[in-house]
Structures are given as C-alpha cells and as structure tokens.
Amino acid sequence: MSYYRIVGGRPLEGCLTVQGAKNSVLPILAATLLAPGQSIIRNCPDLSDVSAALDILSLLGCRVDRQGDTVLVDASVLHRWDIPERLMREMRSSVIFLGALLARMGAAELSYPGGCELGPRPIDLHLAALRALGADIREAQGCLCCRGGRGLRGRELCLSIPSVGATENAMLAACGCPGVTTIMGAAREPEIVDLQGFLHSMGAQVSGAGSSVVTVRGGLPLHPGDYGVMGDRIAAVTYLCAAGAAGGRVLTRGVNPECLKSVLSCLEEAGCTVETGPDWAAVECCQPLSGISPVRTAPYPGFPTDAQAILMAALAGGKGTTMFVENIFDNRYRHVDELRRMGADIQVSGRVAVVTGTGRLHGASVRSTDLRGGAALVVAALGAKGETQVSGLNHICRGYDGMERTLAALGADIQKIE
Ligand code: EPZ
C-alpha cells in the first residue's frame, strides 16, 4: 500500500501549470460518443477516473489512444450500449455516459451508480430529465434499462437542484433529440461551459452554458471534436491553499481566476496576499492564517463544496475560528477525524463544522477518506510540525495528476513510498 511521507514546515515557492480539469474531461469523454469518427481531447490529465472513463469507451467499441496529454477517441463503431457493474463501481460518475449513449444508440443499460464516500449520490434528476425528453427508463435489480426508441424529442426541462451531472446528461441527451431543448435551473459551473465548448467543436448548437438556462438544438448531424480542456480549478485552489498552510508564495497558471474567486477571497481574508492575471493566480502567506467569516458551500459561483475540506485543512493550522456549512453533500466531513489526529480542533454538528486554529498541527499517520479529503490531509501535512504519512492514495490519484511531483517542485519535502 503506497503512501505519502511529508515533512512539514518548509515554505512553498514557485509556479505551476495546472492539470486539465477532471470534472470537464469526464463529460467531454462521454460526449465523444455522439458522433462517429475520431475526437481529439488536449490537456487531458492522467487520472484514474480518466482511465476508468477510457475503459468504458473502449468496452463500448471505441478505439482509444493516449499520446502524452492528448487523448484520441474514435467512436465510429459502437457494438454495445451497456456498461457492466464492475466499471460502474470503478467510477460512480459513469452515469454521465447515459445521455450520450441514448443520443447515439437510442438505448443504454447501466447498473445504478452506488453511493460514494460523500453519502448517497441520487440520480433522480438525471432520470427525470431523460424521461422528459422521451426516454423509457426501467429500474430493475439495480440496473437501469433505458430506451429512447424514436420517441426522443427536444422540450423544456426544469431542474429542481442545479445538479452538475444532471445538467450535463440532459445536454448530451438533447443533442440526440430533434427540436429545441431548454434546460431551466441548469448548473452554472465552468466545467459545463467547457462541455459546451467541446460540443461546439463537434458542430452542436448549444448556448447558455454558465447561466441557469442552457439551450440545445438537437438532432443535427455532428462530427468529431477537437478541444483543449480547461485547467482544473479545484487542483489550483489545492496548491494555493497549500501555500496558505505551509507559507511561501505559489503561482498557478492555466486557470481563469474568475473561477477561483470565492476561494481566493477566503485566503485573502485569512491574511494571504492574492494577485491575479488573465490566466493565473498567486497566493503569498507569511503568517499563520486567521479565522474568517462563515464558509457556506453552494452551487457555482458560490464556494465550491470540493474546496471545503482543503480550505478547512489550511485554516486548522492557523489561528482564530471559522465556521463551515456544507450545504451540498450529506457526508463530507469524513476528513475531520483524520485532521484531529494531527491535533486539529474541529467540532462537527450536522452540516456545521467549527474549526479553531491551533497555531500549528503536528505530524501523524492518517488515511485519505475520499478524493478531496485526501488532498486536505496533504495540505495540512505541509504546514504541520514533523512527519506525516498519508495513505489511501487511490483516492487522491482519482483527481490529482502527480501531486507529489508538483509539490516537490514547489519545495515541499514529500515522497511517495511504495
Ligand atoms: C459534480 O458531481 C462533481 N463531479 C463533484 O466533484 C462536485 O462536488 C459536484 O458536482 C458539485 O459541484 C463531477 O463533475 C464528476 P451534483 P455531481 O449532481 O454532478 C444532489 C470531486 O471531488 N442530486 O451537482 O454528482 C446531490 O446528492 C467531485 O471532483 C440529487 O439529489 O454533483 C448533491 O447533494 C465530488 N439528485 C447535489 O444534488 C440528482 O439526480 C449536487 O450534486 C443529482 C444530484
């Protein structure tokens, strides 16, 4: 079982170019199914979730090739429309293939994506949207059997929660539905704008991504796309929060700072110096982080739930008190027990967690509980006194491409021990 060995206390210094966005590239890979031919996806990160998505595409019949950070997907011939349970279990966000399979094949079969470390991950909004477009979806023995037949037609949809995945599934299915589909109450995340960009490169007529109303004119012939994935904003804030935890100055390149505003304003309030440019953001920290006003996670452009554990870890080693309210997922404080092993003072009650900075955490042996919880432990370890061992790296490599290499290049004392 491999783990990170981190000796904390060394300030970080340097610039890094952020990896491609995991939460962009996954729906974009699903979108390659919409047209026969070879799509080109550039700036694709090397992540286990991406490998899982490529395995699914291969199983469906696509020819997949990776050349460095460029991935080629040839979806000319698809010889099945079902995703077996073992692959669904590998990555719960595989549900994103549903809409694209329905659009291309008129059918899709996949096992119900299980819950995950964050709690139950319902897909009722996904299914309601696809049924509204005319899909016939039956749920039996944990399997979803979807048939579009020739009944798929564009129409107005309304999401009761701005679900990122449901918005993306509806966009992809709508590309295969003759007529106009309007998705009201759509999620506004930057990754959805990125998916729209890829769909445009395929010749799709999609507009409104980034706002709460997305419109798709479907049923048009599409061709393979050629697109460069945006930088990963959560990876960017991870390394910027690391500077807050360990001290020093880190500059992340390749992400529009507009996407980072809510987190950057927290770091500034906590005492960091923040500078930004067109495609970069820098954070400098030369004293322990102070407590800040309450952090409430919310759909974009609110504070991202994916950054909650990461910012909490940086503040836990500072001074002062901060209240967090996790409004998106039911079980997203699993990293708290591990942070407590490092001396963190965090009180949790339901959706609320109150962090009181201890001045400095101490090293310990800790285990990643989930992707962003694992990243939070690394951030905490970089500022902690002494040595920390972070295990459960299978969670971290789902969303971070070479985290240890990136941090070592910034001067961190971190090694991956096999
Ligand atoms: C996406 O998950 C991201 N994953 C998550 O990132 C991110 O935390 C989340 O959006 C919120 O921003 C990918 O893009 C692959 P949602 P998704 O549907 O689409 C409820 C990471 O760390 N809901 O916006 O699954 C749901 O339970 C991951 O990179 C329903 O009730 O999130 C949650 O409470 C973690 N019914 C809320 O909506 C549904 O049908 C938001 O979920 C769908 C969702």
CSV table of N, CA and C in Angstrom, one decimal, residues 61-168:
chain,number,residue,atom,x,y,z
A,61,GLY,N,-16.8,0.0,-27.7
A,61,GLY,CA,-16.4,-0.2,-29.1
A,61,GLY,C,-15.5,0.9,-29.6
A,62,CYS,N,-15.2,1.9,-28.8
A,62,CYS,CA,-14.3,3.0,-29.3
A,62,CYS,C,-12.9,2.5,-29.4
A,63,ARG,N,-12.1,3.2,-30.3
A,63,ARG,CA,-10.7,3.0,-30.3
A,63,ARG,C,-10.1,4.2,-29.6
A,64,VAL,N,-9.3,3.9,-28.5
A,64,VAL,CA,-8.9,4.9,-27.6
A,64,VAL,C,-7.3,4.9,-27.7
A,65,ASP,N,-6.8,6.1,-27.7
A,65,ASP,CA,-5.3,6.2,-27.8
A,65,ASP,C,-4.9,7.5,-27.0
A,66,ARG,N,-3.8,7.3,-26.2
A,66,ARG,CA,-3.3,8.5,-25.5
A,66,ARG,C,-1.9,8.8,-25.9
A,67,GLN,N,-1.7,10.1,-26.3
A,67,GLN,CA,-0.3,10.5,-26.7
A,67,GLN,C,0.0,11.7,-25.8
A,68,GLY,N,0.7,11.4,-24.7
A,68,GLY,CA,1.0,12.4,-23.7
A,68,GLY,C,-0.3,12.9,-23.1
A,69,ASP,N,-0.5,14.2,-23.2
A,69,ASP,CA,-1.7,14.7,-22.5
A,69,ASP,C,-2.8,15.0,-23.6
A,70,THR,N,-2.6,14.3,-24.7
A,70,THR,CA,-3.7,14.3,-25.8
A,70,THR,C,-4.3,12.9,-25.9
A,71,VAL,N,-5.6,12.9,-25.8
A,71,VAL,CA,-6.4,11.6,-25.9
A,71,VAL,C,-7.2,11.6,-27.2
A,72,LEU,N,-7.1,10.5,-28.0
A,72,LEU,CA,-7.8,10.3,-29.2
A,72,LEU,C,-8.9,9.3,-28.9
A,73,VAL,N,-10.1,9.6,-29.3
A,73,VAL,CA,-11.3,8.6,-29.1
A,73,VAL,C,-12.0,8.5,-30.5
A,74,ASP,N,-11.9,7.3,-31.1
A,74,ASP,CA,-12.6,7.1,-32.3
A,74,ASP,C,-13.9,6.3,-32.0
A,75,ALA,N,-15.0,7.0,-32.1
A,75,ALA,CA,-16.3,6.4,-31.8
A,75,ALA,C,-17.1,5.9,-33.1
A,76,SER,N,-16.4,5.6,-34.1
A,76,SER,CA,-17.0,5.2,-35.4
A,76,SER,C,-18.0,4.0,-35.2
A,77,VAL,N,-17.5,3.0,-34.5
A,77,VAL,CA,-18.2,1.8,-34.4
A,77,VAL,C,-18.5,1.5,-32.9
A,78,LEU,N,-19.7,1.5,-32.5
A,78,LEU,CA,-20.1,1.1,-31.1
A,78,LEU,C,-20.8,-0.2,-31.2
A,79,HIS,N,-20.4,-1.2,-30.5
A,79,HIS,CA,-21.1,-2.5,-30.6
A,79,HIS,C,-21.8,-2.9,-29.3
A,80,ARG,N,-21.9,-2.0,-28.4
A,80,ARG,CA,-22.8,-2.3,-27.2
A,80,ARG,C,-23.2,-1.0,-26.6
A,81,TRP,N,-24.2,-1.0,-25.8
A,81,TRP,CA,-24.7,0.2,-25.1
A,81,TRP,C,-24.8,0.0,-23.6
A,82,ASP,N,-24.3,-1.1,-23.1
A,82,ASP,CA,-24.4,-1.4,-21.7
A,82,ASP,C,-23.0,-1.3,-21.0
A,83,ILE,N,-23.1,-0.7,-19.8
A,83,ILE,CA,-21.8,-0.6,-19.0
A,83,ILE,C,-21.9,-1.5,-17.8
A,84,PRO,N,-21.0,-2.5,-17.8
A,84,PRO,CA,-21.1,-3.5,-16.7
A,84,PRO,C,-20.9,-2.9,-15.3
A,85,GLU,N,-21.4,-3.6,-14.4
A,85,GLU,CA,-21.3,-3.1,-13.0
A,85,GLU,C,-19.9,-2.9,-12.5
A,86,ARG,N,-19.0,-3.7,-12.9
A,86,ARG,CA,-17.6,-3.6,-12.4
A,86,ARG,C,-17.0,-2.2,-12.8
A,87,LEU,N,-17.4,-1.8,-14.0
A,87,LEU,CA,-16.9,-0.4,-14.4
A,87,LEU,C,-17.7,0.7,-13.8
A,88,MET,N,-19.0,0.4,-13.6
A,88,MET,CA,-19.8,1.5,-12.9
A,88,MET,C,-19.3,1.7,-11.5
A,89,ARG,N,-18.9,0.6,-10.9
A,89,ARG,CA,-18.4,0.7,-9.5
A,89,ARG,C,-17.0,1.5,-9.4
A,90,GLU,N,-16.3,1.3,-10.5
A,90,GLU,CA,-14.9,1.9,-10.6
A,90,GLU,C,-15.1,3.4,-10.5
A,91,MET,N,-16.2,4.0,-11.1
A,91,MET,CA,-16.3,5.4,-11.1
A,91,MET,C,-17.8,5.8,-11.1
A,92,ARG,N,-18.3,6.3,-10.0
A,92,ARG,CA,-19.7,6.5,-9.8
A,92,ARG,C,-20.2,7.5,-10.8
A,93,SER,N,-19.3,8.4,-11.3
A,93,SER,CA,-19.8,9.5,-12.2
A,93,SER,C,-19.9,8.9,-13.6
A,94,SER,N,-19.9,7.6,-13.7
A,94,SER,CA,-20.1,6.9,-15.1
A,94,SER,C,-21.5,7.2,-15.5
A,95,VAL,N,-22.4,7.6,-14.6
A,95,VAL,CA,-23.8,7.9,-15.1
A,95,VAL,C,-23.8,8.9,-16.2
A,96,ILE,N,-22.7,9.7,-16.3
A,96,ILE,CA,-22.6,10.7,-17.3
A,96,ILE,C,-22.7,10.1,-18.7
A,97,PHE,N,-22.4,8.8,-18.9
A,97,PHE,CA,-22.5,8.2,-20.2
A,97,PHE,C,-23.9,8.0,-20.7
A,98,LEU,N,-24.9,8.1,-19.7
A,98,LEU,CA,-26.3,7.7,-20.0
A,98,LEU,C,-26.8,8.6,-21.2
A,99,GLY,N,-26.7,9.9,-21.0
A,99,GLY,CA,-27.3,10.8,-22.0
A,99,GLY,C,-26.7,10.6,-23.4
A,100,ALA,N,-25.4,10.5,-23.4
A,100,ALA,CA,-24.7,10.3,-24.7
A,100,ALA,C,-25.0,9.0,-25.4
A,101,LEU,N,-25.1,7.9,-24.6
A,101,LEU,CA,-25.5,6.6,-25.2
A,101,LEU,C,-26.9,6.6,-25.8
A,102,LEU,N,-27.8,7.2,-25.0
A,102,LEU,CA,-29.2,7.4,-25.5
A,102,LEU,C,-29.2,8.1,-26.8
A,103,ALA,N,-28.5,9.2,-26.9
A,103,ALA,CA,-28.5,10.1,-28.1
A,103,ALA,C,-27.9,9.3,-29.3
A,104,ARG,N,-26.9,8.6,-29.1
A,104,ARG,CA,-26.2,7.9,-30.2
A,104,ARG,C,-26.9,6.6,-30.6
A,105,MET,N,-27.2,5.8,-29.5
A,105,MET,CA,-27.6,4.4,-29.8
A,105,MET,C,-29.1,4.2,-29.6
A,106,GLY,N,-29.8,5.2,-29.0
A,106,GLY,CA,-31.2,5.1,-28.7
A,106,GLY,C,-31.5,4.1,-27.5
A,107,ALA,N,-30.4,3.7,-26.9
A,107,ALA,CA,-30.6,2.8,-25.7
A,107,ALA,C,-29.3,2.9,-24.8
A,108,ALA,N,-29.5,2.5,-23.6
A,108,ALA,CA,-28.4,2.5,-22.6
A,108,ALA,C,-28.8,1.6,-21.5
A,109,GLU,N,-27.8,0.8,-21.0
A,109,GLU,CA,-28.0,0.0,-19.8
A,109,GLU,C,-26.8,0.1,-18.9
A,110,LEU,N,-27.1,0.5,-17.7
A,110,LEU,CA,-26.0,0.5,-16.7
A,110,LEU,C,-26.6,0.3,-15.3
A,111,SER,N,-25.7,-0.2,-14.5
A,111,SER,CA,-26.1,-0.5,-13.1
A,111,SER,C,-26.2,0.8,-12.4
A,112,TYR,N,-27.1,0.8,-11.4
A,112,TYR,CA,-27.3,2.0,-10.6
A,112,TYR,C,-26.0,2.4,-10.0
A,113,PRO,N,-25.5,3.6,-10.2
A,113,PRO,CA,-24.2,4.0,-9.6
A,113,PRO,C,-24.4,4.0,-8.1
A,114,GLY,N,-23.5,3.3,-7.4
A,114,GLY,CA,-23.6,3.2,-6.0
A,114,GLY,C,-23.4,4.6,-5.3
A,115,GLY,N,-23.6,4.6,-4.0
A,115,GLY,CA,-23.3,5.9,-3.3
A,115,GLY,C,-21.7,5.9,-3.3
A,116,CYS,N,-21.2,6.9,-2.6
A,116,CYS,CA,-19.8,7.0,-2.5
A,116,CYS,C,-19.4,7.6,-1.1
A,117,GLU,N,-18.2,8.0,-1.0
A,117,GLU,CA,-17.7,8.4,0.3
A,117,GLU,C,-18.5,9.7,0.8
A,118,LEU,N,-19.1,10.4,-0.2
A,118,LEU,CA,-19.8,11.6,0.2
A,118,LEU,C,-21.2,11.4,0.6
A,119,GLY,N,-21.6,10.1,0.6
A,119,GLY,CA,-23.0,9.9,1.0
A,119,GLY,C,-23.8,9.4,-0.2
A,120,PRO,N,-25.1,9.3,-0.1
A,120,PRO,CA,-25.9,8.8,-1.2
A,120,PRO,C,-25.7,9.8,-2.4
A,121,ARG,N,-25.6,9.2,-3.6
A,121,ARG,CA,-25.5,10.1,-4.8
A,121,ARG,C,-26.7,9.8,-5.7
A,122,PRO,N,-27.8,10.4,-5.4
A,122,PRO,CA,-29.1,10.1,-6.1
A,122,PRO,C,-28.9,10.6,-7.6
A,123,ILE,N,-29.6,9.9,-8.5
A,123,ILE,CA,-29.6,10.4,-9.9
A,123,ILE,C,-31.1,10.6,-10.4
A,124,ASP,N,-32.0,10.9,-9.4
A,124,ASP,CA,-33.4,11.1,-9.8
A,124,ASP,C,-33.5,12.3,-10.8
A,125,LEU,N,-32.7,13.3,-10.7
A,125,LEU,CA,-32.9,14.5,-11.6
A,125,LEU,C,-32.4,14.1,-13.0
A,126,HIS,N,-31.3,13.2,-13.0
A,126,HIS,CA,-30.9,12.7,-14.3
A,126,HIS,C,-32.0,12.0,-15.0
A,127,LEU,N,-32.6,11.1,-14.3
A,127,LEU,CA,-33.7,10.2,-14.9
A,127,LEU,C,-34.9,11.0,-15.3
A,128,ALA,N,-35.3,12.0,-14.4
A,128,ALA,CA,-36.4,12.8,-14.7
A,128,ALA,C,-36.2,13.6,-16.0
A,129,ALA,N,-35.0,14.1,-16.2
A,129,ALA,CA,-34.7,14.9,-17.4
A,129,ALA,C,-34.8,14.0,-18.6
A,130,LEU,N,-34.2,12.9,-18.6
A,130,LEU,CA,-34.2,12.0,-19.7
A,130,LEU,C,-35.6,11.5,-20.0
A,131,ARG,N,-36.4,11.2,-19.0
A,131,ARG,CA,-37.7,10.7,-19.2
A,131,ARG,C,-38.6,11.9,-19.9
A,132,ALA,N,-38.3,13.1,-19.5
A,132,ALA,CA,-39.0,14.2,-20.0
A,132,ALA,C,-38.7,14.4,-21.5
A,133,LEU,N,-37.5,13.9,-21.9
A,133,LEU,CA,-37.1,14.0,-23.3
A,133,LEU,C,-37.7,12.8,-24.1
A,134,GLY,N,-38.3,11.9,-23.4
A,134,GLY,CA,-39.0,10.8,-24.1
A,134,GLY,C,-38.4,9.5,-23.9
A,135,ALA,N,-37.3,9.4,-23.0
A,135,ALA,CA,-36.7,8.1,-22.8
A,135,ALA,C,-37.6,7.3,-21.9
A,136,ASP,N,-37.6,5.9,-22.2
A,136,ASP,CA,-38.3,5.0,-21.4
A,136,ASP,C,-37.3,4.3,-20.5
A,137,ILE,N,-37.3,4.6,-19.2
A,137,ILE,CA,-36.2,4.1,-18.3
A,137,ILE,C,-36.9,3.2,-17.2
A,138,ARG,N,-36.4,1.9,-17.2
A,138,ARG,CA,-36.9,1.0,-16.2
A,138,ARG,C,-35.8,0.7,-15.2
A,139,GLU,N,-36.1,0.6,-14.0
A,139,GLU,CA,-35.1,0.2,-12.9
A,139,GLU,C,-35.5,-1.1,-12.4
A,140,ALA,N,-34.6,-2.1,-12.6
A,140,ALA,CA,-34.9,-3.5,-12.1
A,140,ALA,C,-33.5,-4.1,-11.6
A,141,GLN,N,-33.6,-4.7,-10.4
A,141,GLN,CA,-32.5,-5.3,-9.8
A,141,GLN,C,-31.2,-4.4,-9.9
A,142,GLY,N,-31.4,-3.2,-9.6
A,142,GLY,CA,-30.2,-2.3,-9.5
A,142,GLY,C,-29.7,-1.9,-10.9
A,143,CYS,N,-30.5,-2.3,-12.0
A,143,CYS,CA,-30.0,-2.0,-13.3
A,143,CYS,C,-30.9,-1.0,-13.9
A,144,LEU,N,-30.4,0.0,-14.6
A,144,LEU,CA,-31.2,1.0,-15.4
A,144,LEU,C,-31.2,0.5,-16.8
A,145,CYS,N,-32.5,0.3,-17.3
A,145,CYS,CA,-32.6,-0.1,-18.8
A,145,CYS,C,-33.3,1.0,-19.4
A,146,CYS,N,-32.6,1.7,-20.3
A,146,CYS,CA,-33.1,2.9,-21.0
A,146,CYS,C,-33.3,2.7,-22.4
A,147,ARG,N,-34.5,3.1,-22.9
A,147,ARG,CA,-34.7,3.0,-24.3
A,147,ARG,C,-35.2,4.4,-24.8
A,148,GLY,N,-34.6,4.9,-25.9
A,148,GLY,CA,-35.1,6.1,-26.4
A,148,GLY,C,-36.1,5.9,-27.5
A,149,GLY,N,-35.8,4.7,-28.2
A,149,GLY,CA,-36.7,4.4,-29.4
A,149,GLY,C,-36.6,5.6,-30.3
A,150,ARG,N,-37.8,5.9,-30.9
A,150,ARG,CA,-37.7,7.1,-31.7
A,150,ARG,C,-38.5,8.2,-31.1
A,151,GLY,N,-38.6,8.0,-29.7
A,151,GLY,CA,-39.5,9.0,-29.0
A,151,GLY,C,-38.8,10.2,-28.5
A,152,LEU,N,-37.4,10.2,-28.6
A,152,LEU,CA,-36.7,11.3,-28.0
A,152,LEU,C,-37.0,12.6,-28.8
A,153,ARG,N,-37.5,13.6,-28.1
A,153,ARG,CA,-37.7,14.9,-28.8
A,153,ARG,C,-37.4,16.0,-27.8
A,154,GLY,N,-36.9,17.1,-28.4
A,154,GLY,CA,-36.5,18.3,-27.5
A,154,GLY,C,-37.7,18.9,-26.9
A,155,ARG,N,-37.5,19.4,-25.6
A,155,ARG,CA,-38.6,20.1,-25.0
A,155,ARG,C,-38.0,20.9,-23.8
A,156,GLU,N,-38.8,21.6,-23.1
A,156,GLU,CA,-38.3,22.4,-21.9
A,156,GLU,C,-38.2,21.5,-20.7
A,157,LEU,N,-37.1,21.6,-20.0
A,157,LEU,CA,-36.8,20.8,-18.8
A,157,LEU,C,-36.6,21.8,-17.7
A,158,CYS,N,-36.9,21.3,-16.4
A,158,CYS,CA,-36.6,22.2,-15.3
A,158,CYS,C,-36.0,21.4,-14.2
A,159,LEU,N,-34.7,21.7,-13.8
A,159,LEU,CA,-34.1,21.0,-12.7
A,159,LEU,C,-34.4,21.7,-11.4
A,160,SER,N,-34.8,20.9,-10.4
A,160,SER,CA,-35.1,21.5,-9.1
A,160,SER,C,-33.9,21.8,-8.3
A,161,ILE,N,-32.8,21.1,-8.6
A,161,ILE,CA,-31.5,21.4,-8.0
A,161,ILE,C,-30.5,21.7,-9.2
A,162,PRO,N,-29.7,22.7,-9.1
A,162,PRO,CA,-28.7,22.9,-10.2
A,162,PRO,C,-27.6,21.8,-10.2
A,163,SER,N,-28.0,20.6,-10.5
A,163,SER,CA,-27.1,19.4,-10.5
A,163,SER,C,-26.2,19.5,-11.6
A,164,VAL,N,-24.9,19.4,-11.4
A,164,VAL,CA,-23.9,19.5,-12.5
A,164,VAL,C,-24.1,18.3,-13.4
A,165,GLY,N,-24.1,17.1,-12.8
A,165,GLY,CA,-24.2,15.9,-13.7
A,165,GLY,C,-25.5,15.8,-14.4
A,166,ALA,N,-26.6,16.2,-13.8
A,166,ALA,CA,-27.9,16.1,-14.5
A,166,ALA,C,-28.0,17.2,-15.6
A,167,THR,N,-27.4,18.3,-15.4
A,167,THR,CA,-27.3,19.3,-16.5
A,167,THR,C,-26.5,18.8,-17.7
A,168,GLU,N,-25.4,18.1,-17.4
A,168,GLU,CA,-24.5,17.6,-18.4
A,168,GLU,C,-25.2,16.4,-19.1
